[in-house]
Amino acid sequence: MSGMALFNHRKKNAAKSFLKKFPGNVNKTNVNDNIIDGKQAINIICEQKTVTVKDIQYLITLGSDLDCKDNSGNTPIQTIMTKDLAQKREIIFCFFKNSSNFDQSRINFTSVFISMSKSENYEQINEFNRYYLIYWFGVQKEILMKKHKGSSENKKKTKKQQQQQKQINCVSFVLDCLNNEEDLIKFKKMLKQNEINLNFKDKKTNLNLLHALIFSNKCDNLESKLQTIKEIVNQNTKAILNSKLSWSKYSELHLISLKPALPQFTNELTAFLISKGSNINTTDLSNATPLFLHLKQANVCNEIVKSYLIHKELNVTIKSRFSQLTQLQLFCKHNCNSLELFKLFLERGARLAPKVYKKKTVLHLVCSNANTSLQLIKFLVKKGSNINEKTSNNLPALFFLCNNPVCKEKFEILSYLLKNGATTNFCSSFRKLSPLHVLSCHPQVPQFLKCFDLLVKNGSSLNVECNRLNTPFHYVMSSNRGLTKEIIRKMLKYGYSLNKANTFHQTPFTMYLTQPNLNPDIINYCLKSGGNIHAKTASKANIVNTLTENYNLRSFDLKIVCKYGAKVGLSPKHRPGNCPLHNVCKYVKDKIPNIKCLLDNGANINQLNLLKETPLLIITQELLKLLK
């Protein structure tokens, strides 16, 4: 083990020993010290799958800093938001409750919101929104109930008491919506009896009744919910529309885009609010419009996008601060399945010219999309898109098309690009990958052989090698999905060898043998075609050594390799020099069937590695680790 590796190993052990002694090893003097990698005690505890409210409460009593950041810039609450915990809600509320200044929680949330916007994780954004509002309005309800002095026994109430009761009713309704326990029928009765303040707006969060209804996750009766929203908006349109939440600057349209229910409901509600005066170009804290947030979600419904694009006042040139893509480029990246919508974008002022990250054009994005079509490619070429324009990595549109694993019209689009002058002899700047290399990564694609033949006929070099000396045949054999004897036979006809070694001394045949779910027919065919199952790496390790380092190794795959004569007793030259039996005892999850397979095929149970360890000693050490 190198010096740096040993150092990292000791640091990991230090963290483990600290956590085992928790909470006894933590006190008021060291609770805010950096334990490991710039992390304090609360950062480490929040990373654990078994963290509970009691753990957090204990650290808070010791004076732990709730806003401390780890080496990745994440606060404890941000770490908790990424976990699937049994007491997640209670832990989040614990952070809010123990905040020295609750208003500061909104400021902290702003940074959480921004970081989540970068990662495009809208589920976490919505979840945090709900936690924050549930806690906030729970606190407000308690305050209002204490102030309210009216008695339910008195039939007559003063105007002030009636206003207080309406305020409590509003806050209660908001809480019901946020907690998924809303009762729309009861709410409608309260509306008719004038027991709800329709102009309700919380001063701190700026949240109103419309926001609360949209925030609700209840989708049982969408028609009733939609009708209720329409009643509220129709009665006080000016007061309730275009109001933004204070911390994230979300409007009602942003909330709809972040919480898509059923496309028909979302589409109808969006169209209704826009017709009543909702600002279609309103922006949030990150300068994103509602349509922008819709487009960032994969497989957004075309009808929803169209409901925005039909409005001439829509500004499609607005771009979020946290994205380098325009709205048209987002559409090309995630959806791109409608030429009609594409034309509508252009009618609203979208431009094809701007390049994005790494100088990608719209044509590059369209060729990368799973839903792309020949019709759309033809439209772009007619509009002046340059087929051979390259990115900063020296990649034209043809490369992205070849690397697209699920395009249904791949062969037709490839034929069209080649007929219109697309070049085939180029390589990526870093890995030196050619179109044949990336095409060969997906042999499961329909018409794979036809696409391969077409590239070869149009000048692609068969003998091209990447920076690791892999040929296209290496990539074909390293993907077990859709690989057939017919594909291998065709590759061998082109002159590829099953025994051509790359820089890691891996041949196409041995690369296939490291894949899960091996096919005996393919192995037999490769052996008959000259494949060498005894090929060794630079450290003199064979295929069995490589297989047995895989945690999820199946005994079925190991039996197949052994059946065809692979040796089971070789030890590589590098430390620790483990033979396959050592590897199974140390690394593999399903140990017993694999150990039995190796012993049945002649493995020496007493074989020593370079550290003078037997397989029995290694498996004993692994069992002791589990018992600690």
XYZ file of C-alpha atoms in Angstrom:
628
model
C 0.000 0.000 0.000
C 1.399 3.416 -1.018
C 1.940 6.212 1.500
C -1.112 8.189 0.305
C -3.297 5.068 0.218
C -2.206 4.185 3.765
C -3.007 7.743 4.894
C -6.513 7.587 3.384
C -7.015 4.123 4.907
C -6.150 5.475 8.369
C -8.503 8.428 7.912
C -11.395 6.095 7.056
C -10.643 3.967 10.112
C -10.537 7.123 12.237
C -14.026 8.076 11.068
C -15.348 4.563 11.716
C -13.906 4.437 15.225
C -15.363 7.885 15.946
C -18.831 6.804 14.858
C -18.661 3.589 16.870
C -17.928 5.544 20.042
C -20.670 8.084 19.335
C -22.139 9.682 21.381
C -19.705 8.922 24.201
C -16.644 10.218 22.330
C -18.191 13.640 21.597
C -18.271 16.477 24.110
C -18.743 20.241 24.207
C -15.061 20.905 23.553
C -14.683 18.854 20.360
C -18.202 18.849 18.871
C -17.266 21.551 16.327
C -13.774 20.215 15.548
C -12.921 18.863 12.098
C -12.902 15.079 12.610
C -12.036 13.968 9.075
C -11.842 15.593 5.634
C -13.060 18.928 6.997
C -16.214 17.360 8.471
C -17.551 18.050 11.941
C -19.404 15.524 14.069
C -22.830 16.587 12.780
C -21.688 16.315 9.139
C -20.521 12.739 9.696
C -23.645 11.704 11.625
C -25.967 13.134 8.937
C -24.228 10.938 6.345
C -25.221 7.745 8.177
C -28.228 5.684 7.050
C -29.272 5.083 10.669
C -29.262 8.704 11.884
C -32.185 9.540 14.195
C -33.687 12.651 15.776
C -32.077 11.718 19.100
C -28.612 11.825 17.507
C -29.233 15.327 16.164
C -30.777 16.511 19.443
C -27.768 15.224 21.400
C -25.321 17.112 19.173
C -27.459 20.258 19.447
C -27.332 20.089 23.266
C -23.530 19.987 22.980
C -23.582 23.182 20.905
C -23.028 21.775 17.418
C -23.025 24.303 14.564
C -26.098 23.534 12.425
C -24.828 25.586 9.477
C -21.318 24.101 9.222
C -20.263 22.932 5.765
C -18.236 19.874 4.836
C -15.465 19.769 2.221
C -18.113 19.567 -0.536
C -19.853 22.714 0.686
C -22.933 20.847 1.970
C -24.630 21.773 5.236
C -26.077 19.000 7.459
C -29.630 19.759 6.292
C -28.558 19.454 2.644
C -27.022 16.051 3.405
C -30.223 14.904 5.141
C -32.316 15.954 2.118
C -30.428 13.481 -0.095
C -31.114 10.532 2.250
C -34.073 8.173 2.441
C -34.556 8.123 6.220
C -37.339 6.832 8.445
C -37.337 10.042 10.538
C -36.469 12.484 7.756
C -39.345 14.884 8.415
C -38.724 14.893 12.179
C -34.998 15.578 11.650
C -35.742 18.489 9.283
C -38.185 19.958 11.831
C -35.536 19.540 14.526
C -33.151 21.705 12.479
C -35.847 24.375 12.024
C -36.875 24.322 15.673
C -33.346 24.757 16.961
C -32.400 27.521 14.544
C -31.314 30.571 16.549
C -33.249 32.779 14.135
C -36.023 31.134 12.161
C -35.814 33.766 9.428
C -32.233 32.637 8.887
C -33.646 29.243 7.877
C -35.135 30.880 4.810
C -31.721 32.304 3.919
C -30.154 28.877 4.420
C -32.903 27.349 2.312
C -32.100 29.769 -0.523
C -28.613 28.277 -0.800
C -30.119 24.777 -0.678
C -32.563 25.727 -3.430
C -29.787 27.099 -5.637
C -27.606 24.010 -5.229
C -30.570 21.741 -5.963
C -31.436 23.767 -9.052
C -27.958 23.009 -10.348
C -28.487 19.289 -9.878
C -31.990 19.489 -11.407
C -33.396 17.474 -8.484
C -36.937 18.831 -8.369
C -38.241 16.120 -6.036
C -35.908 17.370 -3.309
C -36.907 20.984 -3.970
C -40.597 20.143 -3.591
C -39.974 18.018 -0.523
C -38.005 20.764 1.188
C -40.631 23.355 0.212
C -43.318 21.289 1.905
C -41.275 20.620 5.065
C -40.445 24.285 5.397
C -44.038 25.451 4.940
C -45.577 22.741 7.150
C -43.306 23.742 10.020
C -43.769 27.466 9.436
C -47.571 27.355 9.301
C -47.689 24.966 12.244
C -45.873 27.618 14.289
C -48.176 30.359 12.965
C -51.298 28.370 13.876
C -50.092 27.979 17.474
C -49.451 31.723 17.708
C -52.880 32.572 16.272
C -54.663 30.134 18.579
C -53.026 31.754 21.613
C -54.055 35.221 20.472
C -57.615 34.172 19.682
C -59.720 34.835 22.752
C -63.144 34.107 21.259
C -65.224 31.340 22.782
C -67.155 28.826 20.697
C -69.913 28.943 23.314
C -70.696 32.605 22.598
C -73.017 32.922 19.635
C -72.088 36.546 19.024
C -68.491 37.381 18.172
C -66.836 40.695 17.617
C -65.554 41.601 14.145
C -61.989 41.241 15.398
C -62.697 37.732 16.682
C -64.374 36.821 13.386
C -61.311 38.041 11.462
C -59.058 36.055 13.797
C -61.181 32.947 13.212
C -60.952 33.425 9.416
C -57.182 33.746 9.738
C -57.033 30.493 11.750
C -59.274 28.790 9.173
C -56.917 29.898 6.389
C -53.799 28.673 8.170
C -55.556 25.393 9.025
C -56.536 24.932 5.390
C -52.960 25.623 4.253
C -51.672 23.028 6.717
C -54.253 20.485 5.524
C -53.124 20.991 1.929
C -49.441 20.708 2.795
C -50.022 17.636 4.944
C -51.974 15.833 2.221
C -55.163 15.801 4.281
C -57.211 18.425 2.483
C -60.992 18.254 2.365
C -62.175 20.236 -0.655
C -65.867 19.685 0.111
C -65.492 21.190 3.572
C -63.474 24.058 2.139
C -66.188 24.820 -0.444
C -68.804 25.013 2.335
C -66.580 27.427 4.261
C -66.234 29.518 1.089
C -70.010 29.757 0.717
C -70.430 30.683 4.398
C -67.715 33.359 4.072
C -65.579 31.700 6.754
C -62.381 31.882 4.675
C -60.384 35.009 3.956
C -59.879 34.835 0.180
C -57.282 37.608 0.338
C -55.160 35.608 2.762
C -51.436 36.014 2.179
C -48.778 35.164 4.727
C -46.482 38.140 5.315
C -43.335 36.098 5.893
C -43.578 33.523 3.100
C -45.972 35.421 0.765
C -47.926 32.163 0.338
C -51.631 32.413 -0.533
C -54.513 29.950 -0.934
C -53.723 29.264 -4.592
C -50.130 28.327 -3.732
C -51.365 26.023 -0.976
C -53.751 24.166 -3.289
C -51.060 23.695 -5.943
C -48.548 22.528 -3.314
C -50.924 19.782 -2.224
C -49.900 16.312 -3.398
C -53.495 15.090 -3.314
C -54.531 14.006 -6.822
C -57.553 11.814 -6.033
C -60.143 14.263 -7.308
C -58.399 16.537 -9.782
C -61.635 17.898 -11.240
C -62.839 19.050 -7.827
C -59.441 20.559 -7.075
C -59.383 22.396 -10.404
C -62.916 23.707 -9.839
C -61.940 24.990 -6.378
C -58.923 26.811 -7.793
C -61.121 28.406 -10.465
C -63.600 29.618 -7.819
C -60.831 31.232 -5.756
C -59.212 32.905 -8.766
C -62.522 34.131 -10.213
C -63.489 35.793 -6.918
C -60.237 37.733 -6.373
C -58.044 37.512 -9.475
C -55.848 40.557 -8.816
C -55.056 39.680 -5.221
C -54.111 36.059 -5.793
C -52.316 35.876 -9.173
C -48.635 36.684 -9.863
C -47.751 36.570 -6.169
C -44.274 35.099 -5.650
C -43.032 33.064 -2.692
C -40.522 35.179 -0.812
C -37.520 32.826 -0.681
C -37.597 31.176 -4.121
C -39.585 33.777 -6.124
C -41.893 31.014 -7.398
C -45.184 32.128 -8.927
C -48.222 29.874 -9.286
C -47.030 28.810 -12.766
C -43.615 27.795 -11.393
C -45.291 25.608 -8.775
C -47.363 23.859 -11.444
C -44.255 23.169 -13.524
C -42.423 21.715 -10.518
C -45.350 19.513 -9.496
C -46.786 17.981 -12.663
C -49.750 15.759 -11.811
C -51.618 14.444 -14.834
C -50.816 16.208 -18.138
C -54.476 17.036 -18.797
C -54.894 18.646 -15.354
C -51.611 20.568 -15.636
C -52.429 21.735 -19.149
C -55.962 22.894 -18.265
C -54.863 24.660 -15.077
C -51.968 26.406 -16.858
C -54.228 27.584 -19.686
C -56.826 28.873 -17.187
C -54.305 30.855 -15.100
C -52.698 32.400 -18.194
C -56.138 33.422 -19.477
C -56.805 35.110 -16.120
C -53.594 37.137 -16.283
C -50.750 35.003 -14.870
C -47.443 36.345 -16.177
C -46.125 33.752 -18.628
C -42.608 35.264 -18.575
C -42.232 35.567 -14.795
C -38.867 34.384 -13.435
C -37.808 32.761 -10.175
C -34.680 33.265 -8.073
C -32.520 31.574 -10.720
C -34.115 33.632 -13.547
C -35.967 30.559 -14.861
C -39.429 30.884 -16.418
C -42.206 28.288 -15.823
C -41.695 26.875 -19.336
C -37.961 26.586 -18.639
C -38.683 24.415 -15.578
C -41.093 22.254 -17.592
C -38.477 21.698 -20.295
C -35.796 20.659 -17.793
C -37.882 17.604 -16.940
C -37.457 14.581 -19.186
C -40.464 13.519 -21.284
C -42.596 16.569 -20.565
C -45.985 16.378 -22.285
C -46.087 18.145 -25.665
C -49.525 19.582 -24.881
C -48.120 21.432 -21.862
C -45.288 22.929 -23.934
C -47.762 23.881 -26.654
C -50.043 25.616 -24.125
C -47.171 28.073 -23.531
C -45.940 28.398 -27.120
C -49.326 29.388 -28.559
C -49.072 32.722 -26.699
C -47.309 35.329 -28.801
C -46.145 37.272 -25.745
C -43.973 34.320 -24.611
C -40.266 35.199 -24.435
C -38.267 32.047 -25.258
C -34.877 33.804 -25.111
C -34.850 34.057 -21.283
C -32.140 31.804 -19.859
C -31.591 30.641 -16.283
C -28.446 31.752 -14.468
C -27.698 28.126 -13.576
C -28.023 26.679 -17.070
C -26.086 27.390 -20.234
C -28.986 26.146 -22.381
C -31.745 28.235 -23.935
C -35.348 26.996 -23.855
C -35.096 25.668 -27.426
C -31.862 23.840 -26.575
C -33.512 22.286 -23.507
C -36.355 21.079 -25.714
C -33.823 19.533 -28.126
C -31.941 17.863 -25.275
C -34.847 16.290 -23.362
C -37.825 15.959 -25.711
C -37.327 16.831 -29.372
C -40.234 14.683 -30.556
C -42.358 17.231 -32.394
C -41.461 19.236 -35.480
C -44.569 21.373 -34.909
C -43.307 22.540 -31.495
C -39.838 23.114 -32.921
C -41.318 25.460 -35.540
C -43.340 27.256 -32.837
C -40.122 27.925 -30.897
C -38.616 29.550 -33.990
C -41.783 31.627 -34.519
C -41.465 32.953 -30.950
C -37.929 34.187 -31.637
C -35.704 31.232 -30.676
C -32.405 31.117 -32.573
C -30.458 28.121 -33.844
C -27.126 29.939 -33.776
C -26.094 30.126 -30.077
C -23.682 27.381 -29.050
C -23.811 25.820 -25.616
C -21.326 24.109 -23.311
C -18.349 22.713 -25.263
C -19.631 24.494 -28.391
C -22.555 22.143 -28.999
C -25.105 23.298 -31.567
C -28.819 22.480 -31.786
C -27.992 19.768 -34.351
C -25.606 18.102 -31.864
C -28.326 18.082 -29.180
C -30.977 16.745 -31.561
C -28.719 13.872 -32.697
C -28.119 12.947 -29.033
C -31.835 12.777 -28.240
C -33.656 9.441 -28.054
C -36.777 10.920 -29.671
C -35.067 12.501 -32.662
C -36.494 11.934 -36.140
C -35.325 12.107 -39.742
C -37.949 14.772 -40.424
C -36.470 17.091 -37.780
C -32.877 16.516 -38.972
C -33.904 17.414 -42.538
C -35.612 20.577 -41.268
C -32.458 21.691 -39.416
C -30.217 21.055 -42.422
C -32.568 23.081 -44.647
C -32.438 25.888 -42.061
C -28.665 26.055 -42.533
C -27.254 23.812 -39.784
C -23.710 22.714 -40.654
C -23.513 18.895 -40.600
C -19.728 18.865 -40.072
C -19.541 21.629 -37.453
C -17.523 20.306 -34.500
C -17.603 20.815 -30.753
C -14.579 21.771 -28.666
C -13.810 18.018 -28.444
C -13.620 17.751 -32.258
C -16.982 15.964 -32.534
C -19.531 16.554 -35.352
C -23.226 15.592 -35.225
C -22.476 12.146 -36.719
C -20.557 11.165 -33.565
C -23.532 11.956 -31.282
C -25.879 10.004 -33.536
C -23.594 6.935 -33.455
C -23.436 7.210 -29.659
C -27.253 7.341 -29.370
C -28.324 3.892 -28.045
C -32.108 4.197 -28.470
C -32.725 6.200 -31.647
C -35.398 4.384 -33.685
C -34.465 5.935 -37.056
C -30.713 5.669 -36.605
C -29.934 4.008 -39.949
C -32.151 6.409 -41.937
C -30.663 9.505 -40.256
C -27.129 8.153 -40.685
C -27.769 7.582 -44.397
C -29.125 11.126 -44.772
C -26.130 12.727 -43.021
C -23.640 10.749 -45.124
C -25.447 11.653 -48.365
C -25.199 15.316 -47.392
C -21.438 15.256 -46.891
C -20.887 14.118 -43.291
C -17.263 13.060 -42.690
C -16.415 9.749 -41.006
C -12.635 9.864 -40.476
C -12.279 11.786 -37.217
C -11.570 11.003 -33.552
C -12.500 12.663 -30.278
C -9.785 14.855 -28.771
C -9.330 13.050 -25.459
C -10.085 9.335 -25.861
C -9.406 9.235 -29.639
C -12.751 7.526 -30.244
C -14.007 7.185 -33.824
C -17.666 6.834 -34.964
C -17.110 3.057 -35.217
C -15.958 2.946 -31.578
C -19.049 4.655 -30.151
C -21.395 2.767 -32.483
C -19.831 -0.504 -31.267
C -20.694 0.351 -27.650
C -24.338 -0.427 -28.474
C -24.559 -3.705 -30.431
C -28.108 -4.135 -29.088
C -29.359 -1.305 -31.323
C -31.606 -2.489 -34.189
C -29.816 -2.446 -37.555
C -26.409 -2.243 -35.807
C -24.660 -4.228 -38.552
C -26.294 -2.148 -41.300
C -25.066 1.066 -39.626
C -21.578 -0.435 -39.203
C -21.453 -1.470 -42.884
C -22.649 1.970 -43.974
C -19.869 3.738 -42.050
C -17.218 1.390 -43.456
C -18.462 1.919 -47.031
C -18.259 5.686 -46.501
C -14.617 5.680 -45.460
C -14.460 4.826 -41.747
C -11.174 3.104 -40.925
C -11.566 -0.434 -39.554
C -8.125 -0.465 -37.906
C -8.534 2.733 -35.895
C -7.539 2.420 -32.208
C -8.404 4.632 -29.259
C -5.831 5.923 -26.762
C -6.028 2.569 -24.919
C -5.445 0.614 -28.149
C -9.027 -0.674 -28.179
C -10.457 -1.490 -31.596
C -14.225 -1.244 -32.277
C -14.307 -5.027 -31.745
C -13.163 -4.531 -28.122
C -16.223 -2.345 -27.502
C -18.569 -4.804 -29.223
C -17.338 -7.647 -27.005
C -17.398 -5.574 -23.801
C -21.171 -5.103 -24.103
C -23.157 -8.261 -23.411
C -26.486 -6.631 -24.343
C -27.670 -7.862 -27.712
C -24.389 -9.544 -28.656
C -24.931 -12.478 -31.054
C -22.820 -14.973 -32.982
C -23.854 -13.205 -36.192
C -22.313 -9.922 -34.988
C -19.070 -11.670 -33.964
C -18.907 -13.520 -37.281
C -19.305 -10.235 -39.167
C -16.582 -8.556 -37.089
C -14.172 -11.429 -37.761
C -14.927 -11.122 -41.487
C -13.796 -7.513 -41.319
C -10.424 -8.782 -40.099
C -10.683 -8.133 -36.368
C -8.915 -10.531 -33.993
C -10.294 -12.075 -30.819
C -6.772 -11.978 -29.330
C -5.726 -8.354 -30.060
C -4.506 -6.934 -26.731
C -5.023 -3.348 -25.574
C -2.765 -1.382 -23.190
C -4.149 -3.401 -20.242
C -3.406 -6.696 -22.058
C -7.142 -7.319 -22.456
C -8.336 -9.028 -25.621
C -11.888 -8.788 -27.036
C -12.475 -12.381 -25.904
C -11.326 -11.835 -22.303
C -13.346 -8.589 -22.161
C -16.462 -10.596 -23.001
C -15.634 -13.165 -20.320
C -15.732 -10.444 -17.640
C -19.381 -9.609 -18.478
C -22.327 -10.949 -16.421
C -24.764 -13.539 -17.829
C -22.303 -15.286 -20.126
C -23.640 -17.234 -23.086
C -21.999 -20.705 -23.512
C -22.808 -20.699 -27.249
C -20.876 -17.463 -27.791
C -17.896 -18.738 -25.747
C -17.849 -21.969 -27.731
C -18.034 -20.042 -31.018
C -15.167 -17.734 -29.967
C -12.971 -20.692 -28.978
C -13.617 -22.377 -32.327
C -12.731 -19.079 -34.039
C -9.326 -18.921 -32.329
C -10.065 -17.152 -29.045
C -7.425 -17.691 -26.336
C -8.997 -18.254 -22.924
C -5.528 -18.424 -21.313
C -4.532 -14.826 -22.177
C -2.795 -13.044 -19.277
C -2.473 -9.441 -18.188
C 0.845 -7.637 -17.608
C 0.861 -8.959 -14.008
C 0.392 -12.561 -15.251
C -3.229 -12.744 -14.052
C -5.675 -14.709 -16.207
C -9.410 -14.422 -16.778
C -10.319 -16.298 -13.572
C -8.282 -13.824 -11.506
C -10.174 -10.941 -13.106
C -13.604 -12.537 -12.681
C -13.116 -13.334 -9.001
C -12.439 -9.675 -8.159
C -16.075 -8.909 -9.032
C -18.308 -8.489 -5.957
C -21.410 -9.772 -7.787
C -19.760 -12.799 -9.431
C -22.199 -15.635 -10.203
C -21.003 -19.205 -9.804
C -22.716 -19.994 -13.137
C -20.351 -17.639 -15.010
C -17.333 -19.031 -13.167
C -18.344 -22.609 -14.022
C -18.566 -21.747 -17.731
C -15.054 -20.266 -17.787
C -13.614 -23.224 -15.858
C -15.425 -25.655 -18.142
C -13.432 -24.377 -21.124
C -10.077 -24.907 -19.433
C -9.181 -21.635 -17.687
C -6.626 -22.202 -14.905
C -7.838 -21.548 -11.350
C -4.535 -21.522 -9.450
C -2.579 -18.585 -10.933
C -1.335 -15.775 -8.695
C -0.464 -12.356 -10.186
C 2.977 -10.878 -9.553
C 1.793 -7.671 -7.859
C 1.004 -7.540 -4.146
C -0.783 -9.125 -2.419
C -0.616 -11.874 -5.070
C -4.055 -13.364 -4.411
C -5.086 -16.429 -6.383
C -8.775 -16.770 -7.444
C -9.638 -18.565 -4.197
C -8.184 -15.683 -2.159
C -10.217 -13.219 -4.236
C -13.508 -15.065 -3.709
C -12.915 -15.220 0.057
C -12.154 -11.502 0.185
C -14.305 -9.763 -2.438
C -17.215 -11.858 -3.709
C -20.668 -11.536 -2.142
C -21.895 -15.091 -2.821
C -18.836 -16.913 -1.485
C -19.858 -20.548 -0.890
C -20.982 -21.589 -4.440
C -17.939 -19.886 -5.989
C -15.507 -21.487 -3.496
C -17.064 -24.887 -4.230
C -16.689 -24.292 -7.981
C -12.980 -23.423 -7.657
C -12.248 -26.403 -5.396
C -14.068 -28.740 -7.808
C -11.796 -27.464 -10.579
C -8.542 -28.087 -8.716
C -7.889 -24.939 -6.665
C -5.407 -25.415 -3.786
C -7.122 -24.587 -0.490
C -3.726 -24.063 1.213
C -2.190 -21.776 -1.449
C -0.296 -18.794 0.000
C -0.262 -15.275 -1.415
C 2.743 -12.914 -1.199
C 1.707 -11.982 2.356
C 1.800 -15.668 3.387
C -1.987 -15.775 3.858
C -4.204 -18.766 3.066
C -7.797 -18.420 1.762
C -9.063 -19.697 5.135
C -7.234 -16.902 6.975
C -8.685 -14.247 4.649
C -12.288 -15.449 4.973
C -11.867 -15.593 8.769
C -10.686 -11.965 8.771
C -13.698 -10.939 6.661
C -16.117 -12.691 9.037
C -14.529 -10.993 12.054
C -15.061 -7.594 10.412
C -18.776 -8.354 10.091
C -19.013 -9.312 13.765
C -17.476 -6.059 15.016
